[in-house]
PDB file of C-alpha atoms and ligand atoms in Angstrom:
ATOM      1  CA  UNK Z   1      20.954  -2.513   4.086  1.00  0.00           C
ATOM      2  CA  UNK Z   2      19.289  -4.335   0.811  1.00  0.00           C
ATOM      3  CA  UNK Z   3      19.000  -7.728   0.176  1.00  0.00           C
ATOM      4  CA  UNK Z   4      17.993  -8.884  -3.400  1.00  0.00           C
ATOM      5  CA  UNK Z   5      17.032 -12.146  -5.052  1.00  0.00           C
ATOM      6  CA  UNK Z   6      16.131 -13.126  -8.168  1.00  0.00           C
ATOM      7  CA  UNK Z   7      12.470 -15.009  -9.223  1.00  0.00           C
ATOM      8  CA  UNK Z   8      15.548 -18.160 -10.578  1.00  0.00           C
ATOM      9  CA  UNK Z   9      16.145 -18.579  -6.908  1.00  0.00           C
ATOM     10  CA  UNK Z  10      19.539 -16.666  -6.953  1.00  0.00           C
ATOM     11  CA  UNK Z  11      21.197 -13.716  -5.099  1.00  0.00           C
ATOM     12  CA  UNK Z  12      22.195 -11.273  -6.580  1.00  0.00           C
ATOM     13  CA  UNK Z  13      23.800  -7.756  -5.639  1.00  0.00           C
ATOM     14  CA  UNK Z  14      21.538  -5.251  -5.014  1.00  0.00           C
ATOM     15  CA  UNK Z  15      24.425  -2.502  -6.096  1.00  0.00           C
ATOM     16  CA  UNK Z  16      24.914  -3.869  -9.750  1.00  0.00           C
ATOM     17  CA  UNK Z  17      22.873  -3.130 -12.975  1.00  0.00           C
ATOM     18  CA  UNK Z  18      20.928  -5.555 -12.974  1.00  0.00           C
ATOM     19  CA  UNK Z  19      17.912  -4.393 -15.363  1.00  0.00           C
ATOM     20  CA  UNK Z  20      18.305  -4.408 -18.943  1.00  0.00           C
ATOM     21  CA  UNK Z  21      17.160  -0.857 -20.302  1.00  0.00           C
ATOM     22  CA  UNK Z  22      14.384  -2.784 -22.760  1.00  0.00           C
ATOM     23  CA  UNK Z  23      12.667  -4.232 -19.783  1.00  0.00           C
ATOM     24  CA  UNK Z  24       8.656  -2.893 -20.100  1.00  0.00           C
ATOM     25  CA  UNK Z  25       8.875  -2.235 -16.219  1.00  0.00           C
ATOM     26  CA  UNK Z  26      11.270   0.509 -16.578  1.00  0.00           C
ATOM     27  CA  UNK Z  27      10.416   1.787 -20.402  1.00  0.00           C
ATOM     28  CA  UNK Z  28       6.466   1.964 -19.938  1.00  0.00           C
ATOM     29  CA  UNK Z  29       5.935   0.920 -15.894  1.00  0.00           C
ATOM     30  CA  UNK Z  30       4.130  -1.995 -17.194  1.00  0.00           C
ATOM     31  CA  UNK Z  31       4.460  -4.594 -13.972  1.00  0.00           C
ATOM     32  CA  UNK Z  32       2.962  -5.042 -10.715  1.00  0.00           C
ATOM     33  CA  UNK Z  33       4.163  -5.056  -7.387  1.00  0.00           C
ATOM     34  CA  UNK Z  34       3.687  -5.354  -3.946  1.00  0.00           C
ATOM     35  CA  UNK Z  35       5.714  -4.125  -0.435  1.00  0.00           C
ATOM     36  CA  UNK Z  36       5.526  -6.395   2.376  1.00  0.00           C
ATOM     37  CA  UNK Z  37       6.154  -5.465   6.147  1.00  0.00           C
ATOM     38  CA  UNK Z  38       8.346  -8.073   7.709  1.00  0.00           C
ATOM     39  CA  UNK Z  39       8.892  -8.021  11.310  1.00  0.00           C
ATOM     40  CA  UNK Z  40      11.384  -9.989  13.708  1.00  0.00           C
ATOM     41  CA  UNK Z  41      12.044 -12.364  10.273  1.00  0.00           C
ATOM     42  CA  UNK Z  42       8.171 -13.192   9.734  1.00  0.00           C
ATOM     43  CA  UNK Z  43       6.669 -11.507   6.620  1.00  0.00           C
ATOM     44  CA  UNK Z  44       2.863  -9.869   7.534  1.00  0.00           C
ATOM     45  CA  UNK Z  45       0.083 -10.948   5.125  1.00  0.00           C
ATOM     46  CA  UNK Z  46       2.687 -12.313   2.585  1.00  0.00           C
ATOM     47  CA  UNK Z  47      -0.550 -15.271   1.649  1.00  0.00           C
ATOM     48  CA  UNK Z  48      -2.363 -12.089   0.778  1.00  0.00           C
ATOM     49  CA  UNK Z  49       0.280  -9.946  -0.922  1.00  0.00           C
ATOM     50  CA  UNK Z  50       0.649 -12.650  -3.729  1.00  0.00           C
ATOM     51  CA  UNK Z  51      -2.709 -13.237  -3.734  1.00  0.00           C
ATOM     52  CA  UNK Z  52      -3.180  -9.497  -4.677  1.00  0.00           C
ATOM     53  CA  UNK Z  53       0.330  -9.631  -6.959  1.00  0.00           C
ATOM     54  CA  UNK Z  54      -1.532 -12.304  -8.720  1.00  0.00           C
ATOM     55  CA  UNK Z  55      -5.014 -10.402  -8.970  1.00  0.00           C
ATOM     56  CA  UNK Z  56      -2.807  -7.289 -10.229  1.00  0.00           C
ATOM     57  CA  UNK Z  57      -0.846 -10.045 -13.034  1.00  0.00           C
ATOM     58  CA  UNK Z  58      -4.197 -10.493 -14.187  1.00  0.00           C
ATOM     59  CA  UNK Z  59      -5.787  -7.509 -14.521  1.00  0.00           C
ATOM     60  CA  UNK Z  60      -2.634  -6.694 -16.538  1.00  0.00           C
ATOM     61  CA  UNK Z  61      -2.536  -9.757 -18.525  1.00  0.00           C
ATOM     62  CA  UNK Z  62       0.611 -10.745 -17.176  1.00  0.00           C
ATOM     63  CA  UNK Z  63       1.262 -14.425 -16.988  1.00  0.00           C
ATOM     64  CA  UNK Z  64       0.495 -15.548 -13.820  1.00  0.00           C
ATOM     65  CA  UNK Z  65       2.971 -15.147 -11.431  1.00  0.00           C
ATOM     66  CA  UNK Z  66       5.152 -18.444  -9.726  1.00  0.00           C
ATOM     67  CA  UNK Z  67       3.428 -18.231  -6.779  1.00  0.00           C
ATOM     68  CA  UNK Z  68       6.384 -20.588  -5.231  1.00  0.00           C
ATOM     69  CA  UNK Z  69       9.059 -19.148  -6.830  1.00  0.00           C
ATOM     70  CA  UNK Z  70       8.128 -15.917  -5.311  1.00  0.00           C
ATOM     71  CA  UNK Z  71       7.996 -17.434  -1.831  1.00  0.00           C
ATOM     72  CA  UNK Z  72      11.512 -19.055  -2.169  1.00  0.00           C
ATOM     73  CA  UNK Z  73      12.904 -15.122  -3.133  1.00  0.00           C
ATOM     74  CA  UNK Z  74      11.024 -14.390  -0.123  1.00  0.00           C
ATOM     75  CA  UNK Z  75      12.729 -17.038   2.282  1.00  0.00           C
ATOM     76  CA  UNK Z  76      16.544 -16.362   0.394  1.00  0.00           C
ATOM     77  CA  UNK Z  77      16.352 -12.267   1.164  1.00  0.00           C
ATOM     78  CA  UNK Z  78      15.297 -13.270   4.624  1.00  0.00           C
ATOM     79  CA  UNK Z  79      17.932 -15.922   5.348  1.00  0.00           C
ATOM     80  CA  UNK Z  80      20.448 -13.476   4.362  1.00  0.00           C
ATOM     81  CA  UNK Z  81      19.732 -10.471   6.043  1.00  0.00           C
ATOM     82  CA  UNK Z  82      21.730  -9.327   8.990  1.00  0.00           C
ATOM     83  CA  UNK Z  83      20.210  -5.903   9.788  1.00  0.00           C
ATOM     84  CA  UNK Z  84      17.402  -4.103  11.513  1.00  0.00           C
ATOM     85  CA  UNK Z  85      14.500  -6.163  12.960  1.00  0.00           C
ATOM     86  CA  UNK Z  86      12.086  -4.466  10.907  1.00  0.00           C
ATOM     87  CA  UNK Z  87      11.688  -4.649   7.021  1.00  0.00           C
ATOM     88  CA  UNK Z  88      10.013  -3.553   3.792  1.00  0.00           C
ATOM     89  CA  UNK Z  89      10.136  -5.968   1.280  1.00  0.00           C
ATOM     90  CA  UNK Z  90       9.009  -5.345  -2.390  1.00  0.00           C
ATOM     91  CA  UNK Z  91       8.034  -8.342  -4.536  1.00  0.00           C
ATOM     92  CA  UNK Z  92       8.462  -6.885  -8.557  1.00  0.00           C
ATOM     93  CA  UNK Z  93       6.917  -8.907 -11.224  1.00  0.00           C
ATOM     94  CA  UNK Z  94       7.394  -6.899 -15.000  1.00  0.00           C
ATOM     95  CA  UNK Z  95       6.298  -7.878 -18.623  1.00  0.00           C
ATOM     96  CA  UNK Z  96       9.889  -8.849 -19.244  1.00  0.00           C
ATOM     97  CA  UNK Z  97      11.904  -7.234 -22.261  1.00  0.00           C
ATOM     98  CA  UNK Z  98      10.888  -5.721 -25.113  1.00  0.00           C
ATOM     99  CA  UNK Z  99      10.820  -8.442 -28.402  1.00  0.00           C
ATOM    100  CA  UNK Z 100      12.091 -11.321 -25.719  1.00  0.00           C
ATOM    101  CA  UNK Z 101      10.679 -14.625 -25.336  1.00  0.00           C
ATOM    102  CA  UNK Z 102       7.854 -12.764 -22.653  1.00  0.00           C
ATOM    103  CA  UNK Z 103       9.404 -14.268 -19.951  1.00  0.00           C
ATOM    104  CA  UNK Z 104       8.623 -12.075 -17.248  1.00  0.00           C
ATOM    105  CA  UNK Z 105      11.056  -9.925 -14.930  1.00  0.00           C
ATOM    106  CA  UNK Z 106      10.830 -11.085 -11.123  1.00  0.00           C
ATOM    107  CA  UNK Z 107      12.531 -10.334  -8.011  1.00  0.00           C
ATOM    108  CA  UNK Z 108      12.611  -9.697  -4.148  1.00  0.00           C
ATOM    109  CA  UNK Z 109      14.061  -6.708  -2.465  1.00  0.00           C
ATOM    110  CA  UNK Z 110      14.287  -5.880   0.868  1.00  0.00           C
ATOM    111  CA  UNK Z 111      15.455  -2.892   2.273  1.00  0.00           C
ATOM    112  CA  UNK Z 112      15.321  -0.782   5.456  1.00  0.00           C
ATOM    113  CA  UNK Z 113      12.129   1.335   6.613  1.00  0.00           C
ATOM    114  CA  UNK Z 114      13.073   4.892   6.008  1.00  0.00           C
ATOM    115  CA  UNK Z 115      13.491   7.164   9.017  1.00  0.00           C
ATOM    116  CA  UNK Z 116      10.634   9.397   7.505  1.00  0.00           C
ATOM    117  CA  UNK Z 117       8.269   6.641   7.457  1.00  0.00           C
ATOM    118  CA  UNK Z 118       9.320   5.823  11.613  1.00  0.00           C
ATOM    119  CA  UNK Z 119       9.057   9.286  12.351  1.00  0.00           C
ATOM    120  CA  UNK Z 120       5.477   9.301  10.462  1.00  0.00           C
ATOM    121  CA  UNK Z 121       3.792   6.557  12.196  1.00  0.00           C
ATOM    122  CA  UNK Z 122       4.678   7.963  15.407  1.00  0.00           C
ATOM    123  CA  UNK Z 123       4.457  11.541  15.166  1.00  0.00           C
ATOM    124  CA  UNK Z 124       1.108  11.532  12.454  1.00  0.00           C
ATOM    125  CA  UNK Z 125       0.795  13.501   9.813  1.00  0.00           C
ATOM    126  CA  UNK Z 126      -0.633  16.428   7.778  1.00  0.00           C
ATOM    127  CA  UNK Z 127      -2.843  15.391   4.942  1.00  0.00           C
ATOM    128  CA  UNK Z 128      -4.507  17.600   2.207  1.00  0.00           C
ATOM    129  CA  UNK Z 129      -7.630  16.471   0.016  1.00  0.00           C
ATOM    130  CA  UNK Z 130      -6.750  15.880  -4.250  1.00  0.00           C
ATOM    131  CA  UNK Z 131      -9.144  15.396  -7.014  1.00  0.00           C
ATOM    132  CA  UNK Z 132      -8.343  11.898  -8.524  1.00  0.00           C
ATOM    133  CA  UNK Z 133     -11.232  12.129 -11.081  1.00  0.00           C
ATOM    134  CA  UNK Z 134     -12.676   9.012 -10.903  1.00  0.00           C
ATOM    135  CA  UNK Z 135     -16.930   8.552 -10.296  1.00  0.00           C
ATOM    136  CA  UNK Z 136     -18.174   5.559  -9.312  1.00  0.00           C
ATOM    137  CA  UNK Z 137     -18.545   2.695 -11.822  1.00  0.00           C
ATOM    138  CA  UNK Z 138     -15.719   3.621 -13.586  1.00  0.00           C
ATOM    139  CA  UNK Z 139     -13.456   0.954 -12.731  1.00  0.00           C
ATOM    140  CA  UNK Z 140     -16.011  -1.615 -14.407  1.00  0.00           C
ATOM    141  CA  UNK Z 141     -16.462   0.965 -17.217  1.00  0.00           C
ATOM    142  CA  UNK Z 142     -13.027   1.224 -18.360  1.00  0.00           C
ATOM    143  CA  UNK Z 143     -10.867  -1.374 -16.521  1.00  0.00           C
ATOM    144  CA  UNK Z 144      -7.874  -0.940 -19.010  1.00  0.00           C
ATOM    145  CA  UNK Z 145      -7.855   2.063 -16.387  1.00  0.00           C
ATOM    146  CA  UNK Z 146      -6.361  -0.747 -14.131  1.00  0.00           C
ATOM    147  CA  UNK Z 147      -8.337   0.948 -10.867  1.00  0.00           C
ATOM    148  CA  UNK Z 148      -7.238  -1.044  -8.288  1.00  0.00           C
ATOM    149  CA  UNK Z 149      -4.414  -3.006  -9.546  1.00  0.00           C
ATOM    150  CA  UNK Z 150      -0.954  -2.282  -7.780  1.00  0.00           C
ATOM    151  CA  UNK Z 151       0.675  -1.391 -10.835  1.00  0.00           C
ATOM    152  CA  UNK Z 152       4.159  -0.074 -11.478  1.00  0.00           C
ATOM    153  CA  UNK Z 153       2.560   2.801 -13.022  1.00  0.00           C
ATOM    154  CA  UNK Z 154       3.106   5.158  -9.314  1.00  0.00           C
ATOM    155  CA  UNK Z 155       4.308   8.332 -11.194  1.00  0.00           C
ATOM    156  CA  UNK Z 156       0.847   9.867 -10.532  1.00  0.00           C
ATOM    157  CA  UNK Z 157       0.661   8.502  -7.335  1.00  0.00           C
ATOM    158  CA  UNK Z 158       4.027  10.241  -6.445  1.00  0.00           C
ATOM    159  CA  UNK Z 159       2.990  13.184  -8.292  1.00  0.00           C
ATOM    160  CA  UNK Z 160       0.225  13.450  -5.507  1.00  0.00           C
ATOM    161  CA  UNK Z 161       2.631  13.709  -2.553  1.00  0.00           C
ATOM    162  CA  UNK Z 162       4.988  15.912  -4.201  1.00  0.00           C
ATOM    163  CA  UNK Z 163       1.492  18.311  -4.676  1.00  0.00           C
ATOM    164  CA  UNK Z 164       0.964  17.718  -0.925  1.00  0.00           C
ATOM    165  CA  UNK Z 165       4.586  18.796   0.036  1.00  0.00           C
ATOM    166  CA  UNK Z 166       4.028  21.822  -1.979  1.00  0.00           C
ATOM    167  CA  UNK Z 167       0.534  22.742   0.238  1.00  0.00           C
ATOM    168  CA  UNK Z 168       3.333  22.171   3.621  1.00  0.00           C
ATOM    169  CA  UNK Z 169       1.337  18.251   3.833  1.00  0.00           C
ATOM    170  CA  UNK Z 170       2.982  14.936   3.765  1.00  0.00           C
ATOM    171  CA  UNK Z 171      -0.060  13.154   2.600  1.00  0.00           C
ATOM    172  CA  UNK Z 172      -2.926  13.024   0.410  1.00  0.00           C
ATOM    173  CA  UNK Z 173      -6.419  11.823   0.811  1.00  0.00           C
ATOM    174  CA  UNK Z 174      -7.470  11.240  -3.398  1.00  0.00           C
ATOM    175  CA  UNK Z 175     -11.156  11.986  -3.651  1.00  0.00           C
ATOM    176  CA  UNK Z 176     -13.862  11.263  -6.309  1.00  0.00           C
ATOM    177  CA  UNK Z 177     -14.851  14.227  -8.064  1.00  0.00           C
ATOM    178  CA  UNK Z 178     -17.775  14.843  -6.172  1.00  0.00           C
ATOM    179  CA  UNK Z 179     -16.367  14.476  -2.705  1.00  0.00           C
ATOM    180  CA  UNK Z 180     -16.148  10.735  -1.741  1.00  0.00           C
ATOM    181  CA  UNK Z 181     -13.354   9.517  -0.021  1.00  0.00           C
ATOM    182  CA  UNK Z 182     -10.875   7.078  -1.388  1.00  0.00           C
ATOM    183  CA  UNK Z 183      -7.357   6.169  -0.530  1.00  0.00           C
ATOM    184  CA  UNK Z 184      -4.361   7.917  -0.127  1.00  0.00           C
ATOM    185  CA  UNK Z 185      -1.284   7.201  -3.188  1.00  0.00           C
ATOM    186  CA  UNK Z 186      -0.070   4.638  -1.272  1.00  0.00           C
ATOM    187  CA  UNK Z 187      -2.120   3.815   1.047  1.00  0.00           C
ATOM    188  CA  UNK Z 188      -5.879   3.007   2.459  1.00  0.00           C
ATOM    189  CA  UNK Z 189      -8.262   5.383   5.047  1.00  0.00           C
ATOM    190  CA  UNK Z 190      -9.777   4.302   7.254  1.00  0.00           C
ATOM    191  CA  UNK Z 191     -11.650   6.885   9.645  1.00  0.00           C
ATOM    192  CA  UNK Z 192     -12.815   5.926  13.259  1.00  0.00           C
ATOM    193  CA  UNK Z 193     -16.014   7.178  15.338  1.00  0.00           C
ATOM    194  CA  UNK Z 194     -16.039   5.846  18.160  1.00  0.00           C
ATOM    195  CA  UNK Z 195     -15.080   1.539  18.008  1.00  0.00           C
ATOM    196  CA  UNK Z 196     -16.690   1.867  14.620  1.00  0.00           C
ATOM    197  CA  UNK Z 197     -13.831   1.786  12.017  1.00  0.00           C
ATOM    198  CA  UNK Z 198     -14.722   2.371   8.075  1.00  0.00           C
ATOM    199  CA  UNK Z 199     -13.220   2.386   5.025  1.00  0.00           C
ATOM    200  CA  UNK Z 200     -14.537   3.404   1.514  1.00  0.00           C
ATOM    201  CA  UNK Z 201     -15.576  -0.054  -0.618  1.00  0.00           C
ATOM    202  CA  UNK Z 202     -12.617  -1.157  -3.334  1.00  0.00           C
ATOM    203  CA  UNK Z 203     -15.976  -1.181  -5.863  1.00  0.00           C
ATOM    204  CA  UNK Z 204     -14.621   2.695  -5.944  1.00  0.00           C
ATOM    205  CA  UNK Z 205     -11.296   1.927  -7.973  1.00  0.00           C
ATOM    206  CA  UNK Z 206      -9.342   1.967  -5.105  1.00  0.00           C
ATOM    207  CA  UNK Z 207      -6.773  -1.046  -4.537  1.00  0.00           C
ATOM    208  CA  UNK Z 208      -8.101  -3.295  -1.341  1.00  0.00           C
ATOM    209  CA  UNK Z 209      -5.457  -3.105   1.649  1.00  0.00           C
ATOM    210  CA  UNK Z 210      -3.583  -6.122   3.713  1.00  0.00           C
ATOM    211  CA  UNK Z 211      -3.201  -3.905   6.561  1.00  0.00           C
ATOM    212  CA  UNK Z 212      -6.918  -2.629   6.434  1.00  0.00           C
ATOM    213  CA  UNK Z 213      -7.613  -6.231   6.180  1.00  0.00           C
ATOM    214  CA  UNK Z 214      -5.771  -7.182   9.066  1.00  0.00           C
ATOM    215  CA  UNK Z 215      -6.772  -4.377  10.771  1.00  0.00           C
ATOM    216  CA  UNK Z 216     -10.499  -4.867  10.395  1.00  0.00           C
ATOM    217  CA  UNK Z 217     -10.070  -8.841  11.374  1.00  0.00           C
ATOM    218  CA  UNK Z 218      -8.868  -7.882  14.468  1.00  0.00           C
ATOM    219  CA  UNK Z 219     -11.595  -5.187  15.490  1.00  0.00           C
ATOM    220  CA  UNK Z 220     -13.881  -7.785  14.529  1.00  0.00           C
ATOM    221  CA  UNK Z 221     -12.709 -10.225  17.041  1.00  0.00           C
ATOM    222  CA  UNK Z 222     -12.535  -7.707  19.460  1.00  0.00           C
ATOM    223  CA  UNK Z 223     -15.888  -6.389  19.054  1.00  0.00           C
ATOM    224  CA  UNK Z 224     -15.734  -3.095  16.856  1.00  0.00           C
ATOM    225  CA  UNK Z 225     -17.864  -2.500  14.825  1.00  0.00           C
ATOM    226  CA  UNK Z 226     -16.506  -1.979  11.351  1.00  0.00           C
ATOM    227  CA  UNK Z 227     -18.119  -1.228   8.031  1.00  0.00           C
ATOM    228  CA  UNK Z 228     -17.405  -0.678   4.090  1.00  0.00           C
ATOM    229  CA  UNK Z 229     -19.157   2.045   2.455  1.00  0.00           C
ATOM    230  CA  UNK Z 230     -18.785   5.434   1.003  1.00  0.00           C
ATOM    231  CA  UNK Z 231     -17.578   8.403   2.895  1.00  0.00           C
ATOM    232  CA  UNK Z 232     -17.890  12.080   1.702  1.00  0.00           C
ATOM    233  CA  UNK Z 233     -15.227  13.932   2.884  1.00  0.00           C
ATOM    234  CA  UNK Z 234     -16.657  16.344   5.498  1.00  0.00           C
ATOM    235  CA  UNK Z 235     -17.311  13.012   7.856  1.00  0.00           C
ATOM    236  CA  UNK Z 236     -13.308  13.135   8.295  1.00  0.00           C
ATOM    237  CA  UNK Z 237     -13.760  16.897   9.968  1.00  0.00           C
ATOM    238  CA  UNK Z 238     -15.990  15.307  12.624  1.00  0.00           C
ATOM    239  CA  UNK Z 239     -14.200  11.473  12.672  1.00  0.00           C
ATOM    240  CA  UNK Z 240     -12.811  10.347  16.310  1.00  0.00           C
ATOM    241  CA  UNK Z 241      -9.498   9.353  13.743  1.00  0.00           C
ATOM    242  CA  UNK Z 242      -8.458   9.528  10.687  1.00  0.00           C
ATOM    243  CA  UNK Z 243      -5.794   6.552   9.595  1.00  0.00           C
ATOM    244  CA  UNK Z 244      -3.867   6.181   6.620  1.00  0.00           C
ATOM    245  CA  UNK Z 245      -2.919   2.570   6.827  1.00  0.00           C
ATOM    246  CA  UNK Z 246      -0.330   0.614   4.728  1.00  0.00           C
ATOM    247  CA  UNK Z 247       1.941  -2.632   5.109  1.00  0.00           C
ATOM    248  CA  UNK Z 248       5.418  -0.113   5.895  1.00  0.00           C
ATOM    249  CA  UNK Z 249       3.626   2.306   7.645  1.00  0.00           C
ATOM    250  CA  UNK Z 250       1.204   0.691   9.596  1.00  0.00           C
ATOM    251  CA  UNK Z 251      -1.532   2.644  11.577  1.00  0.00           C
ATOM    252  CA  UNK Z 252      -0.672   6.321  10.933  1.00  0.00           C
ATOM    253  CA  UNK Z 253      -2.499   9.349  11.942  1.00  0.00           C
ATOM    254  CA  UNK Z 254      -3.898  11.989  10.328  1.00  0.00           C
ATOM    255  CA  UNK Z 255      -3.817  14.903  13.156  1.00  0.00           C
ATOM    256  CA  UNK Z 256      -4.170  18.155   9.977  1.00  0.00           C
ATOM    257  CA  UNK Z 257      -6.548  17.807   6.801  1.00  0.00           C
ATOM    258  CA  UNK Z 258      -6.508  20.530   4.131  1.00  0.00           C
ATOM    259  CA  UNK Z 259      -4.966  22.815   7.000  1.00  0.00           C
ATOM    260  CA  UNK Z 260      -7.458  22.317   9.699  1.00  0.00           C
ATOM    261  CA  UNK Z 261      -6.396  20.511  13.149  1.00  0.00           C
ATOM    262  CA  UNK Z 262      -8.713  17.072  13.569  1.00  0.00           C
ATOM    263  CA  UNK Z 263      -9.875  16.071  16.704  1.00  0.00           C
ATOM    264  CA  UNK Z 264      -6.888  14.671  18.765  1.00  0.00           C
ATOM    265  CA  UNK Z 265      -6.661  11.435  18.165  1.00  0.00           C
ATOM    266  CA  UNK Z 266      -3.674  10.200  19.949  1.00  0.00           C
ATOM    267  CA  UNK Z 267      -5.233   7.804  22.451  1.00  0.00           C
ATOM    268  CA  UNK Z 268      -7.611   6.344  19.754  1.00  0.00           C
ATOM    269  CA  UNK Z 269      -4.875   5.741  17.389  1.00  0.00           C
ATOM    270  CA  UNK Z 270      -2.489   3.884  20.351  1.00  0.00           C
ATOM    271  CA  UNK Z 271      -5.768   1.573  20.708  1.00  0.00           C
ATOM    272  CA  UNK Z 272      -6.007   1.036  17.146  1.00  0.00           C
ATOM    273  CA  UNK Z 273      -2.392   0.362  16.521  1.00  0.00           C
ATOM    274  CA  UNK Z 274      -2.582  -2.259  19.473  1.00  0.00           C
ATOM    275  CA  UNK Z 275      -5.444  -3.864  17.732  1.00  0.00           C
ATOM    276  CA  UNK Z 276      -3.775  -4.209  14.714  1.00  0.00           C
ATOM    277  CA  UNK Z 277      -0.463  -5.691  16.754  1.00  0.00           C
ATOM    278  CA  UNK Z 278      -2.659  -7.999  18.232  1.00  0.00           C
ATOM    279  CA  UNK Z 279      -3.068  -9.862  14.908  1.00  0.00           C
ATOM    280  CA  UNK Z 280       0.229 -10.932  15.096  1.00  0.00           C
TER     281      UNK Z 280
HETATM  282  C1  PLP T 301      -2.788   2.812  -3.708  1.00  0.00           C
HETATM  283  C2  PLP T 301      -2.613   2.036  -2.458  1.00  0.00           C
HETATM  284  N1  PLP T 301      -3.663   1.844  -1.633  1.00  0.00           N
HETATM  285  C3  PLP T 301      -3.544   1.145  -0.486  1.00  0.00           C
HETATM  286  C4  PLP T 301      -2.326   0.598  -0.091  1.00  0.00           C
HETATM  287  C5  PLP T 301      -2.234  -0.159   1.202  1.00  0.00           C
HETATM  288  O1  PLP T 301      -2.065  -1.525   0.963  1.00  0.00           O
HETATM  289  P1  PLP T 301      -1.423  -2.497   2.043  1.00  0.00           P
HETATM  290  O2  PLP T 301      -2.110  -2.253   3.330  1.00  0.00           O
HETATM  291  O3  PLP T 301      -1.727  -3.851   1.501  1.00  0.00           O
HETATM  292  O4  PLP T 301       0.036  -2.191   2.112  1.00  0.00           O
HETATM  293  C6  PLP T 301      -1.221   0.740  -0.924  1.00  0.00           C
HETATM  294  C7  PLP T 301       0.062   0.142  -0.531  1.00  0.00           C
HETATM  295  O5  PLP T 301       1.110   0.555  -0.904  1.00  0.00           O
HETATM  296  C8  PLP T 301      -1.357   1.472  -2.137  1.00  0.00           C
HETATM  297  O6  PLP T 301      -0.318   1.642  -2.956  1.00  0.00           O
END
């Protein structure tokens, strides 16, 4: 089931064009976006999934983004959906059409969690390592590199999984050139030792999670330890866990990396997927 609505506050059917062909989104993938878990009707971290949308407008130049008008698309697909209990919803915000008035191209979609991504988060998954090619400080170097901006621009990001399929993965753990850790295409790690939990610092060029967010707030509270800093990759051989973590997906496991079995990590990741229920 889909449910669409438009940033003017309508409905509109998620089956019909809709986009015209001379919208920058589509021609050059020049937008930003967001996908937002929503559960039993209540939307997860939606206060910080605009507040990213709007940190991704900027780094784009986009105008800034009608922060209400977003919320009201938010509340209309909600009212009006009559299916599954669980939700992704994707907020799209594009430059608009080429030669218009540079009004921009808004809307909010939700749609049902794929059976993949259900069978992912409780079965784990295989992940292999892939060069992204980024060092450290390039973000700030070059930011018209828009490292850590949740652009439309996923084609490389999809290009990554498809590599992974080839290798017999599902997943991809994007490393520095030298060997640091960074986040997976659409999603952040975050490796456990223990109840330590870390993740490698956003200062990297990688986007900053909701979920790892969330996740982290919790441990906090219930006395993890958790920290931000780099980690080369051969500390995920000899982690308790290894997580990819995203809104959709939630808590989900890495149990292979680059072809070698990890430490089981089964009862570590039910704990950490309770914690990060427990926020809610
Ligand atoms: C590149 C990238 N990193 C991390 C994430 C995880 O972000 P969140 O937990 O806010 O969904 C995503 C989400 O899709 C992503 O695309």
């Amino acid at each position: 089931m889909r449910v669409l609505a438009l940033l003017d506050g309508t409905l509109a059917d998620p089956d019909a064009p809709l986009i015209r062909v001379d919208d920058f989104g589509l021609m050059r993938g020049d937008g930003v976006f967001e996908t937002i878990l929503v559960v039993d009707g209540k939307p997860r971290e939606l206060g910080p999934h605009l507040d990213r949308l709007a940190r991704s407008a900027a780094m784009l130049d986009l105008p800034e983004p009608d922060r209400a008008a977003f919320e009201h698309a938010v509340d209309l697909v909600l009212a009006n959906w009559t299916g599954g209990a669980e939700i992704a919803l994707k907020l799209v915000y594009t430059r608009g059409v080429e030669g218009g008035d540079g009004t921009p191209t808004g809307f909010a979609l939700a749609m049902d969690i794929s059976p993949k991504v259900m069978a992912q988060r409780a079965e784990g998954i295989a992940a292999v390592t892939l060069d992204r090619g980024i060092e450290p400080g390039l973000m700030d170097r070059a930011p018209w590199l828009l490292l850590g901006a949740k652009s439309l621009s996923y084609a490389m990001n999809m290009a990554a999984i498809r590599e992974a399929e080839r290798r017999g993965a599902a997943e991809v753990v994007f490393t520095t050139s030298s060997g640091s850790v960074l986040e997976g295409p659409t999603s952040t790690l975050i490796m456990a030792r223990g109840r330590t939990l870390t993740t490698p610092p956003a200062e990297l060029g990688i986007l900053p999670g909701t979920t790892q967010a969330a996740l982290f707030r919790a441990a906090g509270r219930e006395g993890w330890t958790v920290e931000v800093r780099p980690i080369p990759v051969e500390e995920l051989y000899s982690a308790d866990g290894v997580f990819l973590v995203s809104s959709v997906r939630k808590i989900t496991r890495v149990h292979t990396l680059d072809g070698k079995t990890l430490p089981d990590s089964a009862e570590l990741h039910a704990e950490v997927a309770d914690l990060y229920e427990s926020e809610y």
